[in-house]
mmCIF file of C-alpha atoms and ligand atoms in Angstrom:
data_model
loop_
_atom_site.group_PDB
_atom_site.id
_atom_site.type_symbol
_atom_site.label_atom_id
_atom_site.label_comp_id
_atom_site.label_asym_id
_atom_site.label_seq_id
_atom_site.Cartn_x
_atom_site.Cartn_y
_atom_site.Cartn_z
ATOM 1 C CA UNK S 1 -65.456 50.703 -28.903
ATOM 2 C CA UNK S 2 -69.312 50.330 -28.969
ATOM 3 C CA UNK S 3 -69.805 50.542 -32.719
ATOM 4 C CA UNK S 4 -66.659 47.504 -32.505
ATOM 5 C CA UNK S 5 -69.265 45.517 -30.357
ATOM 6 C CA UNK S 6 -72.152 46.367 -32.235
ATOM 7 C CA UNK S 7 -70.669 45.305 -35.189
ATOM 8 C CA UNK S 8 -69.608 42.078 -33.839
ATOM 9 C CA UNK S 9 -73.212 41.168 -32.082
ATOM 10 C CA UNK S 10 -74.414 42.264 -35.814
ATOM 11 C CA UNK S 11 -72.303 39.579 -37.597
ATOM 12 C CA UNK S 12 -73.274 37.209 -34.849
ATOM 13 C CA UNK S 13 -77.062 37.592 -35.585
ATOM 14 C CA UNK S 14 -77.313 37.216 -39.016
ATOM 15 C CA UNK S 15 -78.290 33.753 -39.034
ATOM 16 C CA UNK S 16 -79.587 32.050 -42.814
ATOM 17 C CA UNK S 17 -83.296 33.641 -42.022
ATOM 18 C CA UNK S 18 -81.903 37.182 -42.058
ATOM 19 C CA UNK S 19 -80.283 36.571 -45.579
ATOM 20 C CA UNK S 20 -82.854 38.602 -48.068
ATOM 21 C CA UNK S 21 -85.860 36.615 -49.919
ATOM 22 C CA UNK S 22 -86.234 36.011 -53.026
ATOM 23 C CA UNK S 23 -89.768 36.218 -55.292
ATOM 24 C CA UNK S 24 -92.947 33.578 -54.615
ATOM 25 C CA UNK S 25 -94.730 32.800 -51.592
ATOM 26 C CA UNK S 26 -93.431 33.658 -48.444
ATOM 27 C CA UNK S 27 -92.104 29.847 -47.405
ATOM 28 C CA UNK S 28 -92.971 28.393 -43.853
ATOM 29 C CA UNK S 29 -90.697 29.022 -41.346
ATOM 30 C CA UNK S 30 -88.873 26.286 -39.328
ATOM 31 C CA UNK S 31 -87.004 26.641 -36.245
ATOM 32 C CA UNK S 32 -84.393 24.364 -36.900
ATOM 33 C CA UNK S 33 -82.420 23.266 -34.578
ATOM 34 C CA UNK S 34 -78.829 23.946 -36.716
ATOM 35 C CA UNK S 35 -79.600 27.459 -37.373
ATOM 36 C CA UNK S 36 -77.496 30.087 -36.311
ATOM 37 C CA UNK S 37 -74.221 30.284 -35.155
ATOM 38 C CA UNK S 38 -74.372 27.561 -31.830
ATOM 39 C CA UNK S 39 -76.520 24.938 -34.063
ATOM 40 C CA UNK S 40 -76.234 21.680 -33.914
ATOM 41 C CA UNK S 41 -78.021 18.707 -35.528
ATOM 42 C CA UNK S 42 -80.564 16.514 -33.259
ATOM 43 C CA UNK S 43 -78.964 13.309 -33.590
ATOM 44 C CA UNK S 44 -82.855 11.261 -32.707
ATOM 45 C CA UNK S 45 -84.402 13.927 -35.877
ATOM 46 C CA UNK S 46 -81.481 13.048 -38.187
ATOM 47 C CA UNK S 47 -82.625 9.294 -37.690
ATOM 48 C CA UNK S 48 -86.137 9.616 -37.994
ATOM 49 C CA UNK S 49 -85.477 11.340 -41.338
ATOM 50 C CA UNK S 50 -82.993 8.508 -42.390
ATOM 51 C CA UNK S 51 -86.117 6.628 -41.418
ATOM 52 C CA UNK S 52 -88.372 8.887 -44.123
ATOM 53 C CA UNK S 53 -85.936 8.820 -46.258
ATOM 54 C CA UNK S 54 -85.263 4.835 -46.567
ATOM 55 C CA UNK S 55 -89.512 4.008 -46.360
ATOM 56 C CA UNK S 56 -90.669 7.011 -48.385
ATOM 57 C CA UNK S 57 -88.583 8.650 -50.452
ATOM 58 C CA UNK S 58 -85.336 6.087 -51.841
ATOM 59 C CA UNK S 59 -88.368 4.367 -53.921
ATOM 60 C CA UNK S 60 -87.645 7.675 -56.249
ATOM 61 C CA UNK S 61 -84.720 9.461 -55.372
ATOM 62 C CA UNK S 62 -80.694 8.245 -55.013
ATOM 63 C CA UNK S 63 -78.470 9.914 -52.049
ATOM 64 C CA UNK S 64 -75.251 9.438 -54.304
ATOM 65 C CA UNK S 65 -72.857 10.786 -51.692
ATOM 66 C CA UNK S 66 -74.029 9.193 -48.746
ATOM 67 C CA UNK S 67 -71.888 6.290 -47.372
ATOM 68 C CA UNK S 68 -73.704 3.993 -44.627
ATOM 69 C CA UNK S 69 -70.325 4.316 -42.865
ATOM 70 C CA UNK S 70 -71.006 8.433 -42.534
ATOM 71 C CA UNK S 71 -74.344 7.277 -40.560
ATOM 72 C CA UNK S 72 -72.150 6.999 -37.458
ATOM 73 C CA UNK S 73 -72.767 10.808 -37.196
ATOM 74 C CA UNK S 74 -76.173 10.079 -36.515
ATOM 75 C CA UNK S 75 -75.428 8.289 -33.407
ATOM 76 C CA UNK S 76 -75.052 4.175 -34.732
ATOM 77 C CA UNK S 77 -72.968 1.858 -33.812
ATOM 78 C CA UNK S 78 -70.989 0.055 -36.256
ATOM 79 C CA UNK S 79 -73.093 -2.870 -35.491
ATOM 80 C CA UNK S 80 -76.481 -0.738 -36.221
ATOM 81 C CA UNK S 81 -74.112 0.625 -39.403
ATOM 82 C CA UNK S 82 -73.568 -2.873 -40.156
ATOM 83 C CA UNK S 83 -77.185 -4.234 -40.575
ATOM 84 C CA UNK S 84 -78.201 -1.343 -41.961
ATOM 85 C CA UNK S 85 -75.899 -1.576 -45.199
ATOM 86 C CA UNK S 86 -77.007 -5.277 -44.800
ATOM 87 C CA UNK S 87 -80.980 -4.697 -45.708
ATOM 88 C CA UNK S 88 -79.120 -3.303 -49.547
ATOM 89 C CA UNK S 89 -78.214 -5.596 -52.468
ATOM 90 C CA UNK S 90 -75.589 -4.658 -55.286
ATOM 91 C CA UNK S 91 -74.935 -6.376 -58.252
ATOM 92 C CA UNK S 92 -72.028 -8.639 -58.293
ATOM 93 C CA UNK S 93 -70.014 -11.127 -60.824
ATOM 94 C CA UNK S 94 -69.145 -14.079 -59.225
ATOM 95 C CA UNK S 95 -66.083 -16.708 -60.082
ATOM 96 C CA UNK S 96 -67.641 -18.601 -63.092
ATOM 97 C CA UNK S 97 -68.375 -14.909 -64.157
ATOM 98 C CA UNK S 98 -72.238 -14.840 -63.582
ATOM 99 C CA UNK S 99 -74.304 -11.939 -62.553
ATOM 100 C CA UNK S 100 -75.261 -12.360 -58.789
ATOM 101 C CA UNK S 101 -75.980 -10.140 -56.028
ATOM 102 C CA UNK S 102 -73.825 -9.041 -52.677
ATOM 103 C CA UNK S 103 -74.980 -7.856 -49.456
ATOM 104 C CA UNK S 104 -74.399 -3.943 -48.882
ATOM 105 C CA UNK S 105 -70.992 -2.947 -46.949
ATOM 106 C CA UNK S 106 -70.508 -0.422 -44.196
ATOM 107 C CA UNK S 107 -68.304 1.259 -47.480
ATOM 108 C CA UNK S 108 -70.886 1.192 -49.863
ATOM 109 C CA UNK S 109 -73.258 4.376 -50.628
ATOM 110 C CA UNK S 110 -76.741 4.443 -50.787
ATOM 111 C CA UNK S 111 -77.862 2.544 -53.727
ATOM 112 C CA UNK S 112 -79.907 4.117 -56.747
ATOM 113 C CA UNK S 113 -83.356 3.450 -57.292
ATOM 114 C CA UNK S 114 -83.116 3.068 -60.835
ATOM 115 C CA UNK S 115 -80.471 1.762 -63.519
ATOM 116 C CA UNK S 116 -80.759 4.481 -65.675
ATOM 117 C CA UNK S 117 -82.048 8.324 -66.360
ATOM 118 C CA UNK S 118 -84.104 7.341 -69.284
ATOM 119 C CA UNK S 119 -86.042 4.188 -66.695
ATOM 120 C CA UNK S 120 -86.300 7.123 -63.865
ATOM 121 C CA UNK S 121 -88.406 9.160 -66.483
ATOM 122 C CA UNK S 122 -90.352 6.441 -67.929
ATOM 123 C CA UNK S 123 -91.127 5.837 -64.457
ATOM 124 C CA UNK S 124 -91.859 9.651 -63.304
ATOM 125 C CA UNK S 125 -94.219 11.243 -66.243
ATOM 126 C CA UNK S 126 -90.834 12.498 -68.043
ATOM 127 C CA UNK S 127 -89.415 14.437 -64.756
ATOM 128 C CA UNK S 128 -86.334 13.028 -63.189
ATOM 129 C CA UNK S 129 -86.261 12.595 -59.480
ATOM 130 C CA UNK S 130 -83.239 14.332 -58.249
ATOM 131 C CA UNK S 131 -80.846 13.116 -56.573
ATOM 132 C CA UNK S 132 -81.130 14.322 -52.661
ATOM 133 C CA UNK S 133 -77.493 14.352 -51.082
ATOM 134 C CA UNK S 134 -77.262 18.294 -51.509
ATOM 135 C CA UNK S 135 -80.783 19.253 -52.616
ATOM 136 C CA UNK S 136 -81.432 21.121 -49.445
ATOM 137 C CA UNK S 137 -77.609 23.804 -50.598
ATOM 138 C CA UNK S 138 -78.520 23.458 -54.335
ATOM 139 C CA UNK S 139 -82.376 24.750 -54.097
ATOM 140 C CA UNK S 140 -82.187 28.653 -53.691
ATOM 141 C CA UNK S 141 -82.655 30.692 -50.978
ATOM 142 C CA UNK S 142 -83.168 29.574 -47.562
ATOM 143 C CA UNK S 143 -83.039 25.762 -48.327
ATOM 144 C CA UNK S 144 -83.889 23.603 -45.322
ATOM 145 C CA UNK S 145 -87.539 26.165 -45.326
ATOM 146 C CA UNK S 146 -87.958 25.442 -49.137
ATOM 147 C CA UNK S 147 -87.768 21.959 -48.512
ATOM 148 C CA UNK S 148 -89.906 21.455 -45.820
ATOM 149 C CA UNK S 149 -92.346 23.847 -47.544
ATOM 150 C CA UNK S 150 -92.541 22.270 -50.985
ATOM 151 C CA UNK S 151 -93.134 18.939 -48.868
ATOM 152 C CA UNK S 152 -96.675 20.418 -47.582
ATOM 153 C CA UNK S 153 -97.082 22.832 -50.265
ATOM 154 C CA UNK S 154 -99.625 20.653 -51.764
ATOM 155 C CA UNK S 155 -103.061 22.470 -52.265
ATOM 156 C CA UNK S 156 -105.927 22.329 -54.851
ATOM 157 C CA UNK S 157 -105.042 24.433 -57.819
ATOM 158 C CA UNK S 158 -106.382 28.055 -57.615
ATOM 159 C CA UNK S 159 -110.083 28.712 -59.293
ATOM 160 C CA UNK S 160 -109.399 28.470 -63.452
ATOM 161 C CA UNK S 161 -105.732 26.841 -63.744
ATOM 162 C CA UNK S 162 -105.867 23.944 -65.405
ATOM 163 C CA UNK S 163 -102.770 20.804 -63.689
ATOM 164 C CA UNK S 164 -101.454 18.957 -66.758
ATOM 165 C CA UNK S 165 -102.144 15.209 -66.561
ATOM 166 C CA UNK S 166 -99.470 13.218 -64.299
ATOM 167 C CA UNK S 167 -99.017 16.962 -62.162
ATOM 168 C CA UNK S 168 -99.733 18.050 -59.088
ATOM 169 C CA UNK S 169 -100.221 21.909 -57.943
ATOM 170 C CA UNK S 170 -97.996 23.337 -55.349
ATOM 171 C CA UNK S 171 -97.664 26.180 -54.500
ATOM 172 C CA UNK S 172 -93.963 26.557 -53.465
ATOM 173 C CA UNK S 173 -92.251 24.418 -56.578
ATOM 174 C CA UNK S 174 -89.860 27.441 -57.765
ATOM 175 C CA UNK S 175 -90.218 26.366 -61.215
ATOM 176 C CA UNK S 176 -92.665 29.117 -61.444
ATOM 177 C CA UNK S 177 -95.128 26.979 -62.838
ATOM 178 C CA UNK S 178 -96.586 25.499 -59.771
ATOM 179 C CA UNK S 179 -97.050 22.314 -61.095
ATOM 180 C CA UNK S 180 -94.642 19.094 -60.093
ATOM 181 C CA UNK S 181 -94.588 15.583 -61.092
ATOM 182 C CA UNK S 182 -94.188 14.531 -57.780
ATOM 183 C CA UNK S 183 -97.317 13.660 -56.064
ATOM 184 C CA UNK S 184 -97.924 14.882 -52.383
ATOM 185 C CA UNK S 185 -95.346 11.954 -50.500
ATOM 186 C CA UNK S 186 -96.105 12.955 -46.870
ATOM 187 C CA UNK S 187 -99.208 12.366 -44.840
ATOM 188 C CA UNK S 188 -100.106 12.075 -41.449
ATOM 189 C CA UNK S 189 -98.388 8.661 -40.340
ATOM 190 C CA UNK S 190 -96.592 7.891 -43.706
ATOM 191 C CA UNK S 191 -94.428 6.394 -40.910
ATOM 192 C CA UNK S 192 -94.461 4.530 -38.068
ATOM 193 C CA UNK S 193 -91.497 6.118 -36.213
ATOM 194 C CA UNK S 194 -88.991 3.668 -34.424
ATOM 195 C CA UNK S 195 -88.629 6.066 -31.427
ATOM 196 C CA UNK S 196 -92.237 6.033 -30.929
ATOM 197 C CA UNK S 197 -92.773 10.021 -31.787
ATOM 198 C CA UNK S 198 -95.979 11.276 -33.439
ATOM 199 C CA UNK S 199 -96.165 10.906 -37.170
ATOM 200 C CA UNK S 200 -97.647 14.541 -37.929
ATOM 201 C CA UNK S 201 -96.972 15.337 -41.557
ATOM 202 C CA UNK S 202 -95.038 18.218 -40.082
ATOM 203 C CA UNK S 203 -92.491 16.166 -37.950
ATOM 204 C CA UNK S 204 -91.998 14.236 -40.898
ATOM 205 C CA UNK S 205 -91.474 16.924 -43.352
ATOM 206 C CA UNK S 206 -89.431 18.493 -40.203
ATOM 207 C CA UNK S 207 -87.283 14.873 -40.010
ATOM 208 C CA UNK S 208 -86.805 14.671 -43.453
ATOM 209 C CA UNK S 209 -85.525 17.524 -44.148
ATOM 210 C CA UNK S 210 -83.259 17.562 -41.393
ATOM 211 C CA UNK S 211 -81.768 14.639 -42.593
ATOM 212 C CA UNK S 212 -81.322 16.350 -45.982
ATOM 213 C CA UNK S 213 -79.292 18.876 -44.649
ATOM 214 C CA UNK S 214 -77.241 17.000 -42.783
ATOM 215 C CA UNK S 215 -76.917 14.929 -45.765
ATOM 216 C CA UNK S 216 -75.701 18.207 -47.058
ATOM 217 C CA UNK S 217 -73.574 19.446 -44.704
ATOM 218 C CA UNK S 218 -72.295 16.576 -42.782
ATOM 219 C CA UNK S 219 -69.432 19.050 -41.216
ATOM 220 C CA UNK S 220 -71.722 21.996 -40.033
ATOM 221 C CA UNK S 221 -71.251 21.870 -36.485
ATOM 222 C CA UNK S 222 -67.667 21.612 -37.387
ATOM 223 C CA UNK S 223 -68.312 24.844 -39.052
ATOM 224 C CA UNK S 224 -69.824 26.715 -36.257
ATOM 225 C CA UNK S 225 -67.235 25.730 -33.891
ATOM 226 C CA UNK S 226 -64.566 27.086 -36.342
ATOM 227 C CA UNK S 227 -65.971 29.983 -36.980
ATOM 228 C CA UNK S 228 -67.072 30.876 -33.276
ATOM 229 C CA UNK S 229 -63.635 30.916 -32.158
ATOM 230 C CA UNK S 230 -62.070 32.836 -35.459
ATOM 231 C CA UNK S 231 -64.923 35.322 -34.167
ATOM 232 C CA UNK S 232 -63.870 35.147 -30.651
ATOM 233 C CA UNK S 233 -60.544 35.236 -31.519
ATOM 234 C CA UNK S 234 -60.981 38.791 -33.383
ATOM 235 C CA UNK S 235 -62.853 40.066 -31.209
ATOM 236 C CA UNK S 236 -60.452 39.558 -27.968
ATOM 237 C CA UNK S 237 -57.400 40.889 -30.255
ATOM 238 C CA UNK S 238 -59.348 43.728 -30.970
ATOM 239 C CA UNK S 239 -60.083 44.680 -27.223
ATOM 240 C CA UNK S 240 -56.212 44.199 -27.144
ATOM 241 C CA UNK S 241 -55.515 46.513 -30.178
ATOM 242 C CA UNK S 242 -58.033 48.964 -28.070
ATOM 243 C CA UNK S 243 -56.672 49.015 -25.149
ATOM 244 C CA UNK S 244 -52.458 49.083 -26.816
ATOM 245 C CA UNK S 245 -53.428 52.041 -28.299
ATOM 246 C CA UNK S 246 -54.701 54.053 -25.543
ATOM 247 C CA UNK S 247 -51.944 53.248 -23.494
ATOM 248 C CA UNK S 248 -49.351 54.513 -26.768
ATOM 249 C CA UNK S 249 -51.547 57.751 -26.853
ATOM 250 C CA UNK S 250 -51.941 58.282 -23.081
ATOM 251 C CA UNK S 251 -47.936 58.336 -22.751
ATOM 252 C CA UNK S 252 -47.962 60.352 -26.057
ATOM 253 C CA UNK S 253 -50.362 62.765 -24.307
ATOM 254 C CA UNK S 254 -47.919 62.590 -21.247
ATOM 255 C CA UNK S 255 -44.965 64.670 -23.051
HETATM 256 C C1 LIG P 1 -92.880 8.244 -56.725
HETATM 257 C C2 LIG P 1 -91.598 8.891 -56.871
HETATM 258 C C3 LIG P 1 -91.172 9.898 -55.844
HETATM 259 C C4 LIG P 1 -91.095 9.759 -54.466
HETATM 260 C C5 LIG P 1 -91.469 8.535 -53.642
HETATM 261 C C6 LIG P 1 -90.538 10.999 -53.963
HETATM 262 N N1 LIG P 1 -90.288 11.873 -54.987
HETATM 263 FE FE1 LIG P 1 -89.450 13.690 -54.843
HETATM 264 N N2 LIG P 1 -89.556 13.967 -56.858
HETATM 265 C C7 LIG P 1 -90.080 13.021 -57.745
HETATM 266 C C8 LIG P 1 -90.047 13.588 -59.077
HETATM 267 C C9 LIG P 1 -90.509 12.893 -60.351
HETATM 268 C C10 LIG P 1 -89.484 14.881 -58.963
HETATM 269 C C11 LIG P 1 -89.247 15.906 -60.080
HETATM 270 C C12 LIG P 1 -90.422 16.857 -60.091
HETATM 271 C C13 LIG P 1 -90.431 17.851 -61.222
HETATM 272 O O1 LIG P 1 -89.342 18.238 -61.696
HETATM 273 O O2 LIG P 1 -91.535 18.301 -61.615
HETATM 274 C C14 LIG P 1 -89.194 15.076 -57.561
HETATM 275 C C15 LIG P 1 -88.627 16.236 -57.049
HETATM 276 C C16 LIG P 1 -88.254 16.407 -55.730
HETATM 277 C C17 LIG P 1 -87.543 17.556 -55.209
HETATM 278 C C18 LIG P 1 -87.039 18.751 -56.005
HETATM 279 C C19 LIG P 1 -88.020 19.885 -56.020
HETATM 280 C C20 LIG P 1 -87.514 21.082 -56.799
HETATM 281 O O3 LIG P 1 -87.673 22.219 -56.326
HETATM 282 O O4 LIG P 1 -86.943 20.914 -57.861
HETATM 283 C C21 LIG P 1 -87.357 17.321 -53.868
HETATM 284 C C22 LIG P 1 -86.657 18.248 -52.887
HETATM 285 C C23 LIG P 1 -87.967 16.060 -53.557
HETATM 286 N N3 LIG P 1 -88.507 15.524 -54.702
HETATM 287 C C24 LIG P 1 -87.983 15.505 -52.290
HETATM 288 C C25 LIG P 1 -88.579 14.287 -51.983
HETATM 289 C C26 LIG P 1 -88.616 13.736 -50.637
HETATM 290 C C27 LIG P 1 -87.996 14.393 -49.416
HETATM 291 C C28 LIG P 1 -89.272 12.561 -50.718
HETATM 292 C C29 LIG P 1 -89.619 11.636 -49.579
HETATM 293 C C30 LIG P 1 -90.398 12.202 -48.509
HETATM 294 C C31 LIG P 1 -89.638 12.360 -52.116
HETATM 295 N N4 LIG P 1 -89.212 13.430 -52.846
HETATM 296 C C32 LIG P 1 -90.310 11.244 -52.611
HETATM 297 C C33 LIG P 1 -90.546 11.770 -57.430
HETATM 298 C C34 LIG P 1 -90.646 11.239 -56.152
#
């Protein structure tokens, strides 16, 4: 019966920073606040990050599968939803057939940045800005951490390596290289946050990143909750199996 519960509080505990690392630096470390198996998202984080995301980063990078409609999980009304999808234009053909413009929809997904693959190179040195909505399950090990590390991972190069033109060094980009055409995006109050919390670059890369994964994962605490109680569940049918079979044996034991 005690291995039974050790195994159980074992299964409990391994949470995404147990799971084995991979090769390269050793990334920083978050405590996020949807790790393990009671984690949640912090609905006032997941804003600030839409926040980041919408000043900082949607210059570069599309959210494809991001509906302003889903935003409701981050606490707005459909009134907030409603002006939000507002601020967005999307092309349109009107009666007569002309090109015009709409206002965004509480149905309409984030809108790209740019028309085209071959205008988001020309634009980015020959890289192409990825697109976000699931860069935080697609990246590798221990993804929320990668994030958040490649987003401060900015140093000067190391004595002797030369950065190609239009690069930057950082020392967490997994292509191996170390060098990324993305230039260092977060400083110390890049933003101006509406809830009136400290701009650190850390709570931003924190926010953003956050955001990201809910972006992600939109049905994680859905998750957890399902599979608490399938653990629960097991665990309080396997007392029962337990305690069944020692009463079947101690009658056995009887005769
Ligand atoms: C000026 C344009 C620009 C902005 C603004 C920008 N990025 Fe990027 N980003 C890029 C480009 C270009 C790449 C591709 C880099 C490469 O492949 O070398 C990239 C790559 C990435 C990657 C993938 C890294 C990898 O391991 O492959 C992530 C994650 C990312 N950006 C996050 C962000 C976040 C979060 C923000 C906002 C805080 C942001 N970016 C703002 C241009 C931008």
């Amino acid at each position: 019966m005690k291995k039974i519960i050790l195994a159980a509080a074992a299964v409990l505990a391994l949470s995404p920073a147990v799971r084995a690392a991979e090769v390269g630096p050793e990334l920083m470390q978050v405590p996020w606040s949807f790790d393990g198996a009671f984690g949640k998202f912090d609905r006032l984080q997941l804003q600030r990050g839409l926040q980041v995301y919408r000043e900082v980063c949607a210059s570069c990078h599309s959210l494809n599968y991001v509906a302003f409609r889903n935003l409701s999980d981050l606490g707005y009304s459909e009134g907030q939803i409603k002006a939000i999808a507002n601020e967005y234009e999307y092309p349109e053909i009107d009666d007569e057939g002309s090109d015009t413009t709409r206002k965004g929809k509480p149905s309409d997904y984030f809108p790209n940045p740019y028309p085209n693959e071959k205008f988001a190179r020309a634009s980015n040195n020959g890289a192409l800005p990825p697109d976000l909505s699931l860069v935080t399950k697609s990246r590798h090990r221990d993804g929320p951490n990668y994030i958040y590390s490649l987003l401060l991972g900015y140093e000067d190069p190391p004595a002797g390596m030369e950065v190609l033109e239009g690069m930057s060094y950082n020392k967490f980009f997994s292509s191996g290289s170390f060098q990324i055409a993305m230039v260092k995006q977060i400083e110390p109050d890049k933003v101006t946050y509406a809830d009136g919390t400290a701009a650190t670059q850390e709570q931003i890369a924190q926010d953003i990143t956050a955001f990201l994964h809910w972006a992600a994962e939109p049905k994680l605490e859905a998750r957890h909750g399902a599979g608490l109680r399938v653990m629960l569940y097991t665990l309080i049918f396997t007392v029962l199996a337990y305690l069944l079979k020692k009463r079947i044996w101690a009658r056995l034991d009887q005769k």
